[in-house]
Amino acid sequence: GGTPPTPFFPNIPRYQIVESLGHGGMGHVFLAHDTQLRRRVALKFMLREAAASALACQRFANEATILAQLHHP
């Protein structure tokens, strides 16, 4: 494959990006370290192109709400 699309990447001081986990049509997922809770997390950032769509933003928010309900050991 070619170069992945550029993610919308806000500055979030609490997280340190460790590595890229993958990307798709809507966003880019990174493994990160949460410096406050001292744990590994996955962060997904919307692609700039997707962030321009109100429908895509709503789908992204819905996905985040569903994923927030999951509990991992």
Coordinates of N, CA and C in Angstrom, one line a residue, residues 4-5 8 10 16-18 20 22 24 28 32 37 41 43 46 50-51 54 56 65-66 68 71-73:
P4 N -0.3 6.2 4.2 CA -1.7 6.4 4.8 C -2.1 7.9 4.8
P5 N -3.4 8.1 4.8 CA -3.9 9.5 4.8 C -3.5 10.2 6.1
F8 N -6.3 13.7 11.5 CA -6.5 14.9 12.3 C -5.9 14.6 13.6
P10 N -5.0 16.2 17.1 CA -5.0 17.3 18.0 C -3.9 17.1 19.1
Q16 N 0.9 9.9 25.2 CA 2.1 9.7 24.5 C 1.9 8.7 23.4
I17 N 2.0 9.0 22.1 CA 1.8 8.1 21.1 C 2.9 7.1 21.1
V18 N 2.6 5.8 21.0 CA 3.6 4.7 21.0 C 3.9 4.3 19.6
S20 N 1.6 3.4 15.5 CA 0.4 3.4 14.7 C -0.1 1.9 14.7
G22 N -3.1 1.2 12.8 CA -3.8 1.0 11.5 C -4.6 2.2 11.1
G24 N -8.1 3.5 8.4 CA -9.2 3.1 7.5 C -9.8 4.3 6.8
H28 N -7.5 7.0 11.9 CA -6.2 6.4 12.1 C -6.1 6.1 13.6
A32 N -1.3 4.3 22.5 CA -0.8 5.4 23.2 C -0.7 5.0 24.7
L37 N -3.3 7.9 34.0 CA -3.8 6.6 34.5 C -2.7 5.5 34.4
V41 N -3.6 2.7 25.9 CA -5.0 2.9 25.4 C -4.8 3.0 23.8
L43 N -6.1 5.2 20.7 CA -6.7 6.5 20.3 C -7.0 6.5 18.8
M46 N -9.9 11.2 13.7 CA -10.6 11.2 12.4 C -9.6 11.8 11.3
A50 N -12.7 13.2 6.5 CA -13.9 12.6 7.2 C -14.5 13.7 8.2
A51 N -13.6 14.4 8.8 CA -14.1 15.4 9.8 C -14.9 16.5 9.2
A54 N -20.6 16.1 8.5 CA -21.4 16.0 9.7 C -21.8 14.6 10.0
A56 N -20.3 11.8 9.0 CA -19.1 11.1 9.5 C -18.8 11.4 11.0
T65 N -19.1 6.1 21.7 CA -20.1 5.8 22.7 C -20.2 4.3 22.9
I66 N -20.3 3.6 21.9 CA -20.4 2.1 22.0 C -19.1 1.5 22.5
A68 N -16.9 2.9 24.4 CA -16.7 3.3 25.8 C -17.5 2.3 26.8
H71 N -15.7 -3.3 28.5 CA -14.8 -3.5 29.6 C -13.8 -4.6 29.3
H72 N -12.6 -4.3 29.4 CA -11.5 -5.3 29.1 C -10.8 -5.6 30.4
P73 N -10.4 -6.9 30.5 CA -9.7 -7.3 31.8 C -8.3 -6.7 31.8

